[in-house]
Coordinates of C-alpha atoms in Angstrom, one line a residue:
X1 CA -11.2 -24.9 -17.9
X2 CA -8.8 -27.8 -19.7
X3 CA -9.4 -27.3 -22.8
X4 CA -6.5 -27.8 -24.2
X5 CA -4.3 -29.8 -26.6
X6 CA -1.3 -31.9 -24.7
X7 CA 1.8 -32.0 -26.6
X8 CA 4.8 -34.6 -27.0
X9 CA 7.8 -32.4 -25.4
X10 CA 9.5 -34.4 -28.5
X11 CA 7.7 -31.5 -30.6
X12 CA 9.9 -28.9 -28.7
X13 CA 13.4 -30.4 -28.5
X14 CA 15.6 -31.8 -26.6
X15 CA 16.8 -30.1 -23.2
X16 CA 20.8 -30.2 -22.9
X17 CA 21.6 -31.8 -19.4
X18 CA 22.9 -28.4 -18.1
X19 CA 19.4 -27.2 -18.3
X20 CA 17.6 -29.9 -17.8
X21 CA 15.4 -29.8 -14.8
X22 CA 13.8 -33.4 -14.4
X23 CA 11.1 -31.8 -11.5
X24 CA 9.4 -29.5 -14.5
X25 CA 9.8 -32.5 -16.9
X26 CA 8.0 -35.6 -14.3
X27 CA 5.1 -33.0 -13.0
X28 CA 3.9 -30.3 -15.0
X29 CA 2.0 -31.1 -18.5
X30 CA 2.8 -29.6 -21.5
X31 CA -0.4 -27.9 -22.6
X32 CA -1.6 -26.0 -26.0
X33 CA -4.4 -23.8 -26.5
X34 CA -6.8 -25.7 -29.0
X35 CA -6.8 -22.6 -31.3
X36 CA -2.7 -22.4 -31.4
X37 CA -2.7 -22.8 -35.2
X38 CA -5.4 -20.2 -35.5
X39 CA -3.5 -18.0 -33.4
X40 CA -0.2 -18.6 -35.5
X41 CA -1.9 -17.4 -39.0
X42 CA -3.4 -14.3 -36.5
X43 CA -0.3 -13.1 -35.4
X44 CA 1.6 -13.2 -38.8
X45 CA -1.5 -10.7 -40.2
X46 CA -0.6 -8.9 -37.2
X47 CA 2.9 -8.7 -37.6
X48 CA 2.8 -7.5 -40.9
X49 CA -0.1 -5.1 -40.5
X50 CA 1.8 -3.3 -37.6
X51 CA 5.5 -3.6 -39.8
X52 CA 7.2 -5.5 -37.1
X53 CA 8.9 -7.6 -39.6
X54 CA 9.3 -8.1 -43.5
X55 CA 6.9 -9.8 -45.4
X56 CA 9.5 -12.2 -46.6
X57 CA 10.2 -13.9 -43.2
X58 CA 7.3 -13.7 -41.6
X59 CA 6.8 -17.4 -41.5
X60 CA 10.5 -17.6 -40.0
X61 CA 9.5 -15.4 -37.3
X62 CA 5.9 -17.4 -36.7
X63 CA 7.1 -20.5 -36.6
X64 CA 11.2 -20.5 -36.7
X65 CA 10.5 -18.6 -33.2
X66 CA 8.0 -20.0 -31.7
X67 CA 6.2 -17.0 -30.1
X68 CA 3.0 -18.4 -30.5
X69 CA 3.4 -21.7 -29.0
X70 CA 4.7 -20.1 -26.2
X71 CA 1.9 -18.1 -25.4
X72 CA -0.6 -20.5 -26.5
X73 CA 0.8 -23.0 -23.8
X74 CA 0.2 -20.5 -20.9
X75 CA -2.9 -18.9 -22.2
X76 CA -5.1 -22.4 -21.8
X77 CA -8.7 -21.8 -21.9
X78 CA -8.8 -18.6 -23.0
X79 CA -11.5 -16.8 -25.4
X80 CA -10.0 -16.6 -28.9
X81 CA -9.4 -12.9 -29.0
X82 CA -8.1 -13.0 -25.0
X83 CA -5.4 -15.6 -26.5
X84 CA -5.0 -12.9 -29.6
X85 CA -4.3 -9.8 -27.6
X86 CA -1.9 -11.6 -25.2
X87 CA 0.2 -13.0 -28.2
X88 CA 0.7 -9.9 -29.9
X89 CA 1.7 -8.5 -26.7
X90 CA 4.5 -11.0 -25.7
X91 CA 5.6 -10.7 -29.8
X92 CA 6.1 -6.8 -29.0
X93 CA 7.4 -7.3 -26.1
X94 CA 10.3 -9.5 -27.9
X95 CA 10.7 -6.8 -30.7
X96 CA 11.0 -4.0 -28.1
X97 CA 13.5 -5.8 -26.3
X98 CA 15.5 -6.1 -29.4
X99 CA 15.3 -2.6 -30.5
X100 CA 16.0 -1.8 -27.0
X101 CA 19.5 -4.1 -27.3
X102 CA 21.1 -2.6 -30.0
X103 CA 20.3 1.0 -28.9
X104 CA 22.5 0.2 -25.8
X105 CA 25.0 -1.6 -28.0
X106 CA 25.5 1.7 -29.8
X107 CA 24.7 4.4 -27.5
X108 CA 21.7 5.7 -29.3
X109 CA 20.9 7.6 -26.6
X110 CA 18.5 10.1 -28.8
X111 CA 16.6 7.2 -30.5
X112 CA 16.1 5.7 -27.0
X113 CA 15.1 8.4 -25.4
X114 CA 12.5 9.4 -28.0
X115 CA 11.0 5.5 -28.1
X116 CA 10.8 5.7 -24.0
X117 CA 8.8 9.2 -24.2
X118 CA 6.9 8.1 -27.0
X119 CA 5.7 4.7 -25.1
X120 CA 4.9 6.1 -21.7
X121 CA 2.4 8.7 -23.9
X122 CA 0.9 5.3 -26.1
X123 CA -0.1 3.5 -22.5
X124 CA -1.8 7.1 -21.4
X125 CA -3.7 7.7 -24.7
X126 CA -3.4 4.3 -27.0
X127 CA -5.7 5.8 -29.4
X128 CA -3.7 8.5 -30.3
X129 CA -1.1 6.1 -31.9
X130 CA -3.1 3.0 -33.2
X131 CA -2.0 4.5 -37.0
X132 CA 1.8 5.4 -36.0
X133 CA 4.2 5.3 -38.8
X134 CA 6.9 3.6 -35.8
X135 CA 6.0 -0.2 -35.5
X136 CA 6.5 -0.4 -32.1
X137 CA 4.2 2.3 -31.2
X138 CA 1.3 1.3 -33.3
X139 CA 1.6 -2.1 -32.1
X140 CA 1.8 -1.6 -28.5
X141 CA -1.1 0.8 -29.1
X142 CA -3.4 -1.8 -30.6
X143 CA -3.2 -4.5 -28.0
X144 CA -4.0 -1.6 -25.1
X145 CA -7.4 -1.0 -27.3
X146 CA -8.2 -4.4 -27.7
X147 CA -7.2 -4.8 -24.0
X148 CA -9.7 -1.8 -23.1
X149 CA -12.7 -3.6 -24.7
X150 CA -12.1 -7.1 -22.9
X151 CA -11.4 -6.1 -19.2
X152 CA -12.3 -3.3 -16.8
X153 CA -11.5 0.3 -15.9
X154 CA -9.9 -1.3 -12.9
X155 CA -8.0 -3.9 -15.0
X156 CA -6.7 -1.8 -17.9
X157 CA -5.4 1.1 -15.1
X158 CA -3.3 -1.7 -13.5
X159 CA -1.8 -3.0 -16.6
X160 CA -1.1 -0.1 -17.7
X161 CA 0.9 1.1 -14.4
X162 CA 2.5 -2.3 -14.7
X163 CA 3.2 -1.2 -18.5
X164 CA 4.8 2.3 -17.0
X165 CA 7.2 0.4 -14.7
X166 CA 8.6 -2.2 -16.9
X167 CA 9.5 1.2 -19.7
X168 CA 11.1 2.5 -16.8
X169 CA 13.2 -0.7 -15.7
X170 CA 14.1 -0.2 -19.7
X171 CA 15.4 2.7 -18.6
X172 CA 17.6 2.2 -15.9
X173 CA 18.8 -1.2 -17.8
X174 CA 20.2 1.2 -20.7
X175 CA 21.8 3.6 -19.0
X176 CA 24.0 0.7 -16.6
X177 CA 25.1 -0.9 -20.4
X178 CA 25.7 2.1 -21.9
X179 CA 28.0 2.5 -18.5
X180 CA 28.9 -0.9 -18.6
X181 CA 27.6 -1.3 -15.4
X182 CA 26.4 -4.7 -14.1
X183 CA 24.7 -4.4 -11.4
X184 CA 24.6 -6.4 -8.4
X185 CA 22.9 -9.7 -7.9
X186 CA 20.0 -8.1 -5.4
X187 CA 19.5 -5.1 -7.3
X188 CA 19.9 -7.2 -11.0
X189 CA 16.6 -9.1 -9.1
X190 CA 14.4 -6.4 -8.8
X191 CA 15.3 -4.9 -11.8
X192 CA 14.4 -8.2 -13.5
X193 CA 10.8 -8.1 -12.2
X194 CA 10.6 -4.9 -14.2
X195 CA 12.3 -6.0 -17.7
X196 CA 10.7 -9.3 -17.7
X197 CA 7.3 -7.7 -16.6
X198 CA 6.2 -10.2 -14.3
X199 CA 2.9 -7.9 -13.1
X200 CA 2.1 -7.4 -16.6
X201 CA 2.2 -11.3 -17.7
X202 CA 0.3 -11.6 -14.3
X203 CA -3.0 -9.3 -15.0
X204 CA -2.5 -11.2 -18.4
X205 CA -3.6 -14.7 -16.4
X206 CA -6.6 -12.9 -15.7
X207 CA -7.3 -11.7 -19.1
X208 CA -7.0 -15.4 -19.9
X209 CA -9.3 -16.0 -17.3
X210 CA -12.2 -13.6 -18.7
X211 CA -12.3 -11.9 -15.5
X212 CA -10.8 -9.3 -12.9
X213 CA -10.0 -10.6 -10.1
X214 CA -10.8 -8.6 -7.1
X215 CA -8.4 -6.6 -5.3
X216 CA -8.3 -8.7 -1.7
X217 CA -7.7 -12.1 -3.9
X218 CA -4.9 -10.7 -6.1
X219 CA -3.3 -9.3 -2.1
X220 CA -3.7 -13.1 -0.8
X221 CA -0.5 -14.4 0.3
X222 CA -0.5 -17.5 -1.5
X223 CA -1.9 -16.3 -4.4
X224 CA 1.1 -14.1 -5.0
X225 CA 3.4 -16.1 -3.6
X226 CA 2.8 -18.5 -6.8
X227 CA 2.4 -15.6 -9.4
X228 CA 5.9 -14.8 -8.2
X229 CA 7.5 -18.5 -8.0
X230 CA 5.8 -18.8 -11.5
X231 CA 7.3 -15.6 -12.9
X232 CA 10.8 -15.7 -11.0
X233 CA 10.8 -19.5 -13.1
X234 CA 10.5 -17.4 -15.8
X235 CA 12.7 -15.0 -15.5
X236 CA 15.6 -17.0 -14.0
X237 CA 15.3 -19.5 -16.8
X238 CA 15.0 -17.0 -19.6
X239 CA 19.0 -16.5 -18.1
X240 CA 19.7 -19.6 -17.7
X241 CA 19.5 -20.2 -21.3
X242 CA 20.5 -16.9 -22.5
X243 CA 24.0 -16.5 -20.4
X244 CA 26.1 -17.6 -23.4
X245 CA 24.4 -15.6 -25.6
X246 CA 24.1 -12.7 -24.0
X247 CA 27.6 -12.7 -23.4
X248 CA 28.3 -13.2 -26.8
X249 CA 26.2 -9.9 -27.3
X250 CA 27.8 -8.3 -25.3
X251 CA 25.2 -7.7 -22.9
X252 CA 25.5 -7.3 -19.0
X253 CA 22.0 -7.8 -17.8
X254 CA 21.7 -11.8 -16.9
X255 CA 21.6 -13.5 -13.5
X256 CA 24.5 -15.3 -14.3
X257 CA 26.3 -12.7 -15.5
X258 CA 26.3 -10.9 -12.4
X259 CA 27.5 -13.9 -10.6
X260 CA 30.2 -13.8 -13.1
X261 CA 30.7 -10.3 -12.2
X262 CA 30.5 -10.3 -8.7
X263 CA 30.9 -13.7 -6.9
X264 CA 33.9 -14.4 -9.5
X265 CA 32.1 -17.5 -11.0
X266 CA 33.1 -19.2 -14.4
X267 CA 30.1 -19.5 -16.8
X268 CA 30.0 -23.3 -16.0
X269 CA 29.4 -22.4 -12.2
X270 CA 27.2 -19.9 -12.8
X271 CA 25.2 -22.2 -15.0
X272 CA 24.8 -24.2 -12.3
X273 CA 24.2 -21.9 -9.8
X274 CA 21.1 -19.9 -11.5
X275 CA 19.9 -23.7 -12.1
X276 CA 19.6 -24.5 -8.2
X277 CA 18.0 -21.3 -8.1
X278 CA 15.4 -22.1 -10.8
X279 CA 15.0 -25.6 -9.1
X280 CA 13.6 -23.7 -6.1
X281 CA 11.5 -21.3 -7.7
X282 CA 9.6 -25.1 -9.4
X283 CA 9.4 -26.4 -5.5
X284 CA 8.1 -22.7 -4.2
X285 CA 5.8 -22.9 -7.0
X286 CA 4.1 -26.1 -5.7
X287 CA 3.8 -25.4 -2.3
X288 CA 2.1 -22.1 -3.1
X289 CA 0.2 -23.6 -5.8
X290 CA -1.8 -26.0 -3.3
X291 CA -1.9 -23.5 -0.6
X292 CA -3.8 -20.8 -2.9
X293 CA -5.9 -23.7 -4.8
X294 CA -6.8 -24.7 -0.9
X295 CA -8.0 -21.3 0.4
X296 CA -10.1 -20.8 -2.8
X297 CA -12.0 -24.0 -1.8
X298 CA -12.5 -22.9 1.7
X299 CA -12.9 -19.4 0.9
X300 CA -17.0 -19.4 0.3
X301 CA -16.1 -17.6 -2.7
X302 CA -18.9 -16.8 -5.8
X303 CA -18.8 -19.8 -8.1
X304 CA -17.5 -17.8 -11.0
X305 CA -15.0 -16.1 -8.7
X306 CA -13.6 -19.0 -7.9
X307 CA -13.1 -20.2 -10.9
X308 CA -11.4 -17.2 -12.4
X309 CA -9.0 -17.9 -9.7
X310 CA -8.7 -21.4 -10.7
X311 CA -7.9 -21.1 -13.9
X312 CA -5.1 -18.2 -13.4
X313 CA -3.6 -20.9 -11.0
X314 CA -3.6 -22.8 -13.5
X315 CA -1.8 -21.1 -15.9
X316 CA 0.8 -20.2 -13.6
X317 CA 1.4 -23.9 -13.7
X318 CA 1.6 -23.6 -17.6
X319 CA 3.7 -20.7 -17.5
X320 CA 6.4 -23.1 -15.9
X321 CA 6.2 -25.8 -18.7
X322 CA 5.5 -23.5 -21.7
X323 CA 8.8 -21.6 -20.8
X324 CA 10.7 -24.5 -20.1
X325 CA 10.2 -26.1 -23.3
X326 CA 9.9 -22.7 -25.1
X327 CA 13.6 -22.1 -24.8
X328 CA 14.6 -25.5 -26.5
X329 CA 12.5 -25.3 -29.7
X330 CA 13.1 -21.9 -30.2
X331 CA 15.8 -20.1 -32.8
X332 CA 15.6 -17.4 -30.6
X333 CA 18.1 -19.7 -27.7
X334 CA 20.0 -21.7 -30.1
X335 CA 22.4 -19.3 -31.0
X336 CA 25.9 -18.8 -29.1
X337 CA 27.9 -16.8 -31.6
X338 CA 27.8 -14.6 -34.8
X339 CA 29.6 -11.4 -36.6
X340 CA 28.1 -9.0 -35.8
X341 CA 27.0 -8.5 -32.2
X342 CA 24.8 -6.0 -32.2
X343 CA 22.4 -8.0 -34.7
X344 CA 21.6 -11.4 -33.4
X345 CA 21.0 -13.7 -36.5
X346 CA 16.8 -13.8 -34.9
X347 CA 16.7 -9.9 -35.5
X348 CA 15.3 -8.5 -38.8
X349 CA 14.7 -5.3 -39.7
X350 CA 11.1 -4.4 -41.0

């Protein structure tokens, strides 16, 4: 199942102390798929066949960004064109919510509204659109095939119900910034689980896995419990990292922004609160983490069963590290200001 590369976190950069969270850094492993520089020259082809980006920066995007590291750090183990099809999804995923960003920014509401439509009818009938002339479309089209030839019926109709609710969390996220409305910090949680896409990335682990797993083992308590923790890390730490750029953007949709909002909090305080609450997600992580890997070894399950849920355990665990680190090599996080702010300095137009 380990076969991976482990990396220096040198190679990633250094973690400023208001970030920093020693627990991630002392007990989870940096990891790399071993076919991360394979996967890099894959998903500039990629890019440029679906017209995400221009052909002159494509390099800055593959490597100034560091998409593909991140994936390839919580994709461990997986088959070559698993690894593939899960990259070119998390790179959409970043150019969507891009595109989505500066519709809000200026009230586009017809150009939204016709991308929403347009992607809930690509995840019922990919095939339709694998040619569209609209990047975003084509693309998102292409991994759904590609998905539909690795996994199952059952498999592909969850992820694409999973697909359906993040468009819709979109949604409602553009119509409270066009409104200027930030919601508050319960509702700004839930609504996280749908922008982030935490059940997407989480059918994903068993894509990486080779396998779907079956319905009573994804339902297990424990199981879910650290698919959450994992995914919540994510989430919450994506914030973390993004508060001062996302309010130099302008934008209303970050933990700590609502606790800025409504809890009257400075940005330093907010800072540190969405910390302790990452902090926690880490320690739910590990107590889940032994409980599920316990009940799959008293579970009398199916030797390959049980590895398949081995190994998305396991990426869980390098879902935590890989974002972690992710954030501090990244372009994408290293920017706090800039003219125009509508058009981060990481957004190109293809």
């Amino acid at each position: 199942m380990d076969v991976s590369i482990q990396q220096s976190a040198s190679h990633w950069g250094a973690v400023p102390a208001e970030f920093a969270i020693p627990l991630v850094e002392s007990a989870f492993v940096l990891r790399h798929h071993e076919d991360g520089l394979r996967l890099r020259e894959h998903s500039r082809r990629w890019m440029l066949e679906h017209r995400l980006v221009p052909v002159d920066v494509v390099g800055t995007q593959a490597d100034g960004l560091r998409y593909t590291e991140l994936v390839a750090s919580y994709s461990v183990g997986a088959p070559f064109d698993a690894l593939c099809a899960i990259s070119d999804l998390s790179i959409w995923f970043f150019v969507w919510d891009d595109k989505h960003g500066r519709y809000a920014f200026h009230h586009q509401h017809g150009q939204w509204a016709a991308l929403r439509d347009a992607l809930y009818r690509v995840v019922d009938a990919p095939a339709a659109y694998s040619h569209d002339a609209e990047p975003l479309l084509s693309g998102l089209a292409d991994c759904l095939l590609r998905f539909h030839a690795l996994m199952s019926e059952h498999w592909n109709t969850s992820i694409a119900e999973h697909l359906r609710a993040v468009i819709h969390a979109y949604d409602i996220e553009y119509r409270e910034r066009i409104n200027n409305y930030v919601p508050p910090i319960d509702d700004y949680v839930k609504l996280r689980a749908g922008t982030f896409g935490y059940r997407v990335w989480l059918d994903c682990l068993e894509l990486a896995a080779g396998r779907t797993l079956p319905a009573d083992i994804r339902q297990w308590g424990e199981y879910r419990r650290a698919g959450l923790a994992s995914q919540e890390f994510a989430g919450w730490y994506n914030d973390l990292c993004s508060i001062r750029k996302e309010l130099a953007a302008g934008e209303l949709h970050n933990l700590g922004i609502t606790m800025i909002k409504h809890r009257g909090l400075s940005v330093g305080d907010a800072i540190d609160e969405v910390r302790e609450r990452v902090i926690t997600r880490v320690e739910d992580f590990l107590l889940a983490e032994r409980a599920a890997l316990e009940r799959v070894d008293r579970a009398n399950l199916p030797s390959e069963i049980a590895d398949a849920v081995r190994h998305c355990v396991f990426n869980m665990r390098n879902w935590i590290s890989s974002v972690y680190w992710f954030h501090h090599a990244s372009e994408r996080y290293n920017v706090n200001a800039w003219a125009d702010r509508s058009h981060p300095p990481y957004v190109v137009d293809a």
